[in-house]
């Protein structure tokens, strides 16, 4: 078995998924941005590599057969970083994955990426970037799973989700821990290939909701 490449490993979802991958004893490589982050992941017993989404990070894909893209520019940056990281960085990751013949690309997207016009106006540029990145992946020919979580919280994970979209925006939330669990399920189950799923807090076990 080759390795899983985790892009955005130092993000909140990435850190949670890192712990799950270690627990499952799955071989993976964490792509991070600073030497200090490399050291922190190595202290956990994980392999880590430096990579910058705004530069050439193709070397990170060597020896990998699956990838998770959970990176993001963050809420404190401008639209320029959203364009360069959330869109162009994701497109480059798809291109590198295709060039290396990877078997599965798991994209962490956003629930409103399917229709940015009906999402929150303040993050419309982000949703447009996610929509375009998702479309690029869908049309790439790569086997993919696209997870579109609702508004993220830091609540403890339940291992249960819902894949419908309620009319009440207040019900459109999900813990980052449950998103990480869903990403792990996709990595471990080829039946998830081709899925594009909204995710929110729910009562259905992840393996049933995504199975």
Tab-separated table of C-alpha atoms in Angstrom:
chain	number	residue	atom	x	y	z
A	1	UNK	CA	0.000	0.000	0.000
A	2	UNK	CA	1.264	3.431	-0.926
A	3	UNK	CA	0.734	6.560	1.157
A	4	UNK	CA	-2.086	9.027	1.589
A	5	UNK	CA	-1.085	12.644	1.044
A	6	UNK	CA	-2.856	15.025	3.408
A	7	UNK	CA	-2.778	18.581	2.045
A	8	UNK	CA	-3.678	21.126	4.695
A	9	UNK	CA	-2.605	18.812	7.491
A	10	UNK	CA	-2.063	21.650	9.953
A	11	UNK	CA	-5.597	22.960	9.583
A	12	UNK	CA	-8.256	22.036	12.121
A	13	UNK	CA	-9.781	19.255	10.013
A	14	UNK	CA	-6.323	18.166	8.909
A	15	UNK	CA	-5.111	17.772	12.472
A	16	UNK	CA	-8.173	15.727	13.391
A	17	UNK	CA	-7.741	13.518	10.327
A	18	UNK	CA	-4.058	13.103	11.175
A	19	UNK	CA	-4.981	11.594	14.525
A	20	UNK	CA	-7.463	9.240	12.878
A	21	UNK	CA	-4.893	8.089	10.321
A	22	UNK	CA	-2.369	7.436	13.081
A	23	UNK	CA	-4.987	5.529	15.085
A	24	UNK	CA	-5.813	3.371	12.058
A	25	UNK	CA	-2.081	2.881	11.378
A	26	UNK	CA	-2.492	4.052	7.790
A	27	UNK	CA	0.635	5.245	5.962
A	28	UNK	CA	0.364	8.930	5.152
A	29	UNK	CA	2.349	12.078	4.543
A	30	UNK	CA	1.348	15.423	6.002
A	31	UNK	CA	1.997	18.446	3.807
A	32	UNK	CA	2.588	21.572	5.877
A	33	UNK	CA	4.018	25.041	5.355
A	34	UNK	CA	6.763	25.571	7.945
A	35	UNK	CA	9.703	23.619	9.412
A	36	UNK	CA	8.110	24.009	12.854
A	37	UNK	CA	4.978	22.268	11.614
A	38	UNK	CA	7.081	19.490	10.093
A	39	UNK	CA	8.681	18.945	13.485
A	40	UNK	CA	5.320	18.931	15.267
A	41	UNK	CA	3.974	16.210	12.965
A	42	UNK	CA	7.150	14.180	13.210
A	43	UNK	CA	6.818	14.374	16.997
A	44	UNK	CA	3.442	12.658	16.550
A	45	UNK	CA	5.157	9.896	14.601
A	46	UNK	CA	3.902	11.095	11.221
A	47	UNK	CA	5.860	11.730	8.051
A	48	UNK	CA	5.726	15.377	7.049
A	49	UNK	CA	6.894	17.401	4.069
A	50	UNK	CA	7.083	21.104	3.294
A	51	UNK	CA	4.776	22.309	0.553
A	52	UNK	CA	3.442	25.680	-0.576
A	53	UNK	CA	0.205	25.725	-2.549
A	54	UNK	CA	1.330	28.912	-4.257
A	55	UNK	CA	4.478	27.223	-5.575
A	56	UNK	CA	5.387	23.826	-7.051
A	57	UNK	CA	4.451	21.111	-4.550
A	58	UNK	CA	4.408	18.167	-6.945
A	59	UNK	CA	7.211	16.388	-5.051
A	60	UNK	CA	4.844	15.821	-2.130
A	61	UNK	CA	2.899	13.333	-4.275
A	62	UNK	CA	5.810	10.914	-4.744
A	63	UNK	CA	4.929	7.444	-3.492
A	64	UNK	CA	1.282	8.324	-2.805
A	65	UNK	CA	-1.837	6.767	-4.262
A	66	UNK	CA	-4.511	8.839	-2.482
A	67	UNK	CA	-4.826	12.479	-1.501
A	68	UNK	CA	-7.055	14.576	0.730
A	69	UNK	CA	-7.298	18.290	-0.002
A	70	UNK	CA	-8.366	20.016	3.215
A	71	UNK	CA	-6.347	23.192	2.785
A	72	UNK	CA	-7.797	26.681	2.825
A	73	UNK	CA	-6.645	30.266	2.853
A	74	UNK	CA	-8.528	30.983	6.077
A	75	UNK	CA	-11.103	33.561	7.034
A	76	UNK	CA	-8.632	36.349	7.755
A	77	UNK	CA	-7.109	36.558	4.271
A	78	UNK	CA	-8.370	38.445	1.259
A	79	UNK	CA	-9.997	37.267	-1.940
A	80	UNK	CA	-6.581	37.129	-3.606
A	81	UNK	CA	-5.456	34.312	-1.296
A	82	UNK	CA	-8.766	32.539	-1.788
A	83	UNK	CA	-8.077	32.561	-5.516
A	84	UNK	CA	-4.485	31.363	-5.163
A	85	UNK	CA	-5.020	28.725	-2.467
A	86	UNK	CA	-8.607	27.470	-2.514
A	87	UNK	CA	-8.910	27.538	-6.284
A	88	UNK	CA	-5.513	27.508	-7.999
A	89	UNK	CA	-3.864	25.405	-5.283
A	90	UNK	CA	-6.648	22.849	-5.588
A	91	UNK	CA	-6.392	22.821	-9.390
A	92	UNK	CA	-2.640	22.213	-9.192
A	93	UNK	CA	-3.226	19.393	-6.706
A	94	UNK	CA	-5.641	17.768	-9.163
A	95	UNK	CA	-3.109	18.121	-11.966
A	96	UNK	CA	-0.291	16.614	-9.884
A	97	UNK	CA	-2.548	13.766	-8.744
A	98	UNK	CA	-3.527	12.999	-12.322
A	99	UNK	CA	0.077	13.122	-13.513
A	100	UNK	CA	1.065	10.638	-10.791
A	101	UNK	CA	-1.887	8.334	-11.501
A	102	UNK	CA	-3.412	8.579	-8.032
A	103	UNK	CA	-6.324	6.278	-7.294
A	104	UNK	CA	-8.509	8.569	-5.189
A	105	UNK	CA	-8.841	12.318	-4.575
A	106	UNK	CA	-10.919	13.392	-1.563
A	107	UNK	CA	-11.900	17.068	-1.664
A	108	UNK	CA	-13.146	18.920	1.403
A	109	UNK	CA	-15.395	21.565	-0.114
A	110	UNK	CA	-18.357	23.544	1.257
A	111	UNK	CA	-22.101	22.915	1.333
A	112	UNK	CA	-22.937	26.129	-0.530
A	113	UNK	CA	-20.330	25.498	-3.222
A	114	UNK	CA	-23.079	23.894	-5.286
A	115	UNK	CA	-24.843	27.272	-5.621
A	116	UNK	CA	-22.759	30.263	-4.523
A	117	UNK	CA	-25.563	32.711	-5.349
A	118	UNK	CA	-27.635	31.251	-2.515
A	119	UNK	CA	-24.820	31.115	0.039
A	120	UNK	CA	-23.706	33.812	2.484
A	121	UNK	CA	-22.815	36.950	0.522
A	122	UNK	CA	-19.745	37.637	2.666
A	123	UNK	CA	-18.020	34.463	1.477
A	124	UNK	CA	-19.397	34.289	-2.047
A	125	UNK	CA	-15.893	34.573	-3.539
A	126	UNK	CA	-14.832	31.570	-1.456
A	127	UNK	CA	-17.849	29.538	-2.571
A	128	UNK	CA	-17.188	30.391	-6.211
A	129	UNK	CA	-13.593	29.202	-5.778
A	130	UNK	CA	-14.813	25.961	-4.215
A	131	UNK	CA	-17.400	25.458	-6.963
A	132	UNK	CA	-14.762	25.883	-9.665
A	133	UNK	CA	-12.278	23.581	-7.894
A	134	UNK	CA	-14.950	20.911	-7.474
A	135	UNK	CA	-15.922	21.147	-11.131
A	136	UNK	CA	-12.297	20.870	-12.189
A	137	UNK	CA	-11.877	17.722	-10.116
A	138	UNK	CA	-15.123	16.222	-11.437
A	139	UNK	CA	-13.983	16.763	-15.022
A	140	UNK	CA	-10.400	15.604	-14.461
A	141	UNK	CA	-11.005	11.901	-14.925
A	142	UNK	CA	-9.635	11.164	-11.442
A	143	UNK	CA	-11.631	8.964	-9.073
A	144	UNK	CA	-12.964	11.444	-6.515
A	145	UNK	CA	-15.099	12.012	-3.453
A	146	UNK	CA	-16.307	15.556	-2.744
A	147	UNK	CA	-17.518	16.332	0.772
A	148	UNK	CA	-19.435	19.573	1.227
A	149	UNK	CA	-19.765	20.253	4.954
A	150	UNK	CA	-22.083	22.809	6.475
A	151	UNK	CA	-20.854	25.516	8.848
A	152	UNK	CA	-18.036	24.005	10.878
A	153	UNK	CA	-17.934	23.788	14.655
A	154	UNK	CA	-15.402	22.504	17.162
A	155	UNK	CA	-17.922	20.304	18.969
A	156	UNK	CA	-16.898	16.713	19.719
A	157	UNK	CA	-17.548	14.275	16.917
A	158	UNK	CA	-20.487	11.891	17.085
A	159	UNK	CA	-19.649	9.672	14.110
A	160	UNK	CA	-23.091	10.510	12.759
A	161	UNK	CA	-24.098	12.858	9.936
A	162	UNK	CA	-26.916	13.786	7.593
A	163	UNK	CA	-26.568	14.314	3.859
A	164	UNK	CA	-29.726	16.357	3.307
A	165	UNK	CA	-29.988	20.143	3.260
A	166	UNK	CA	-32.530	21.511	5.745
A	167	UNK	CA	-34.463	24.697	5.062
A	168	UNK	CA	-33.464	26.126	8.444
A	169	UNK	CA	-29.921	27.581	8.147
A	170	UNK	CA	-29.461	27.078	11.900
A	171	UNK	CA	-29.474	23.328	11.298
A	172	UNK	CA	-26.665	23.565	8.775
A	173	UNK	CA	-23.762	22.828	11.089
A	174	UNK	CA	-21.326	19.973	11.552
A	175	UNK	CA	-18.311	19.321	13.730
A	176	UNK	CA	-14.899	19.273	12.130
A	177	UNK	CA	-14.342	15.941	13.858
A	178	UNK	CA	-17.240	14.385	11.954
A	179	UNK	CA	-15.931	15.797	8.671
A	180	UNK	CA	-12.583	14.150	9.412
A	181	UNK	CA	-14.356	10.865	10.118
A	182	UNK	CA	-16.211	11.139	6.802
A	183	UNK	CA	-12.946	11.813	4.954
A	184	UNK	CA	-11.364	8.764	6.573
A	185	UNK	CA	-14.327	6.639	5.486
A	186	UNK	CA	-13.865	7.824	1.891
A	187	UNK	CA	-10.174	6.956	1.975
A	188	UNK	CA	-10.852	3.451	3.254
A	189	UNK	CA	-13.825	2.608	1.024
A	190	UNK	CA	-13.664	2.635	-2.752
A	191	UNK	CA	-17.475	2.683	-2.827
A	192	UNK	CA	-17.240	6.391	-1.973
A	193	UNK	CA	-15.703	7.197	-5.351
A	194	UNK	CA	-17.937	9.441	-7.413
A	195	UNK	CA	-19.844	10.760	-4.399
A	196	UNK	CA	-20.640	14.449	-3.972
A	197	UNK	CA	-22.302	14.847	-0.604
A	198	UNK	CA	-23.521	17.661	1.591
A	199	UNK	CA	-22.682	16.935	5.219
A	200	UNK	CA	-24.328	18.270	8.337
A	201	UNK	CA	-24.962	17.175	11.886
A	202	UNK	CA	-27.297	14.190	11.912
A	203	UNK	CA	-28.257	10.833	13.345
A	204	UNK	CA	-27.014	8.449	10.645
A	205	UNK	CA	-23.668	6.691	11.194
A	206	UNK	CA	-21.057	7.893	8.706
A	207	UNK	CA	-20.582	4.429	7.206
A	208	UNK	CA	-24.333	4.213	6.528
A	209	UNK	CA	-24.730	7.786	5.240
A	210	UNK	CA	-21.771	7.462	2.875
A	211	UNK	CA	-22.033	3.765	2.130
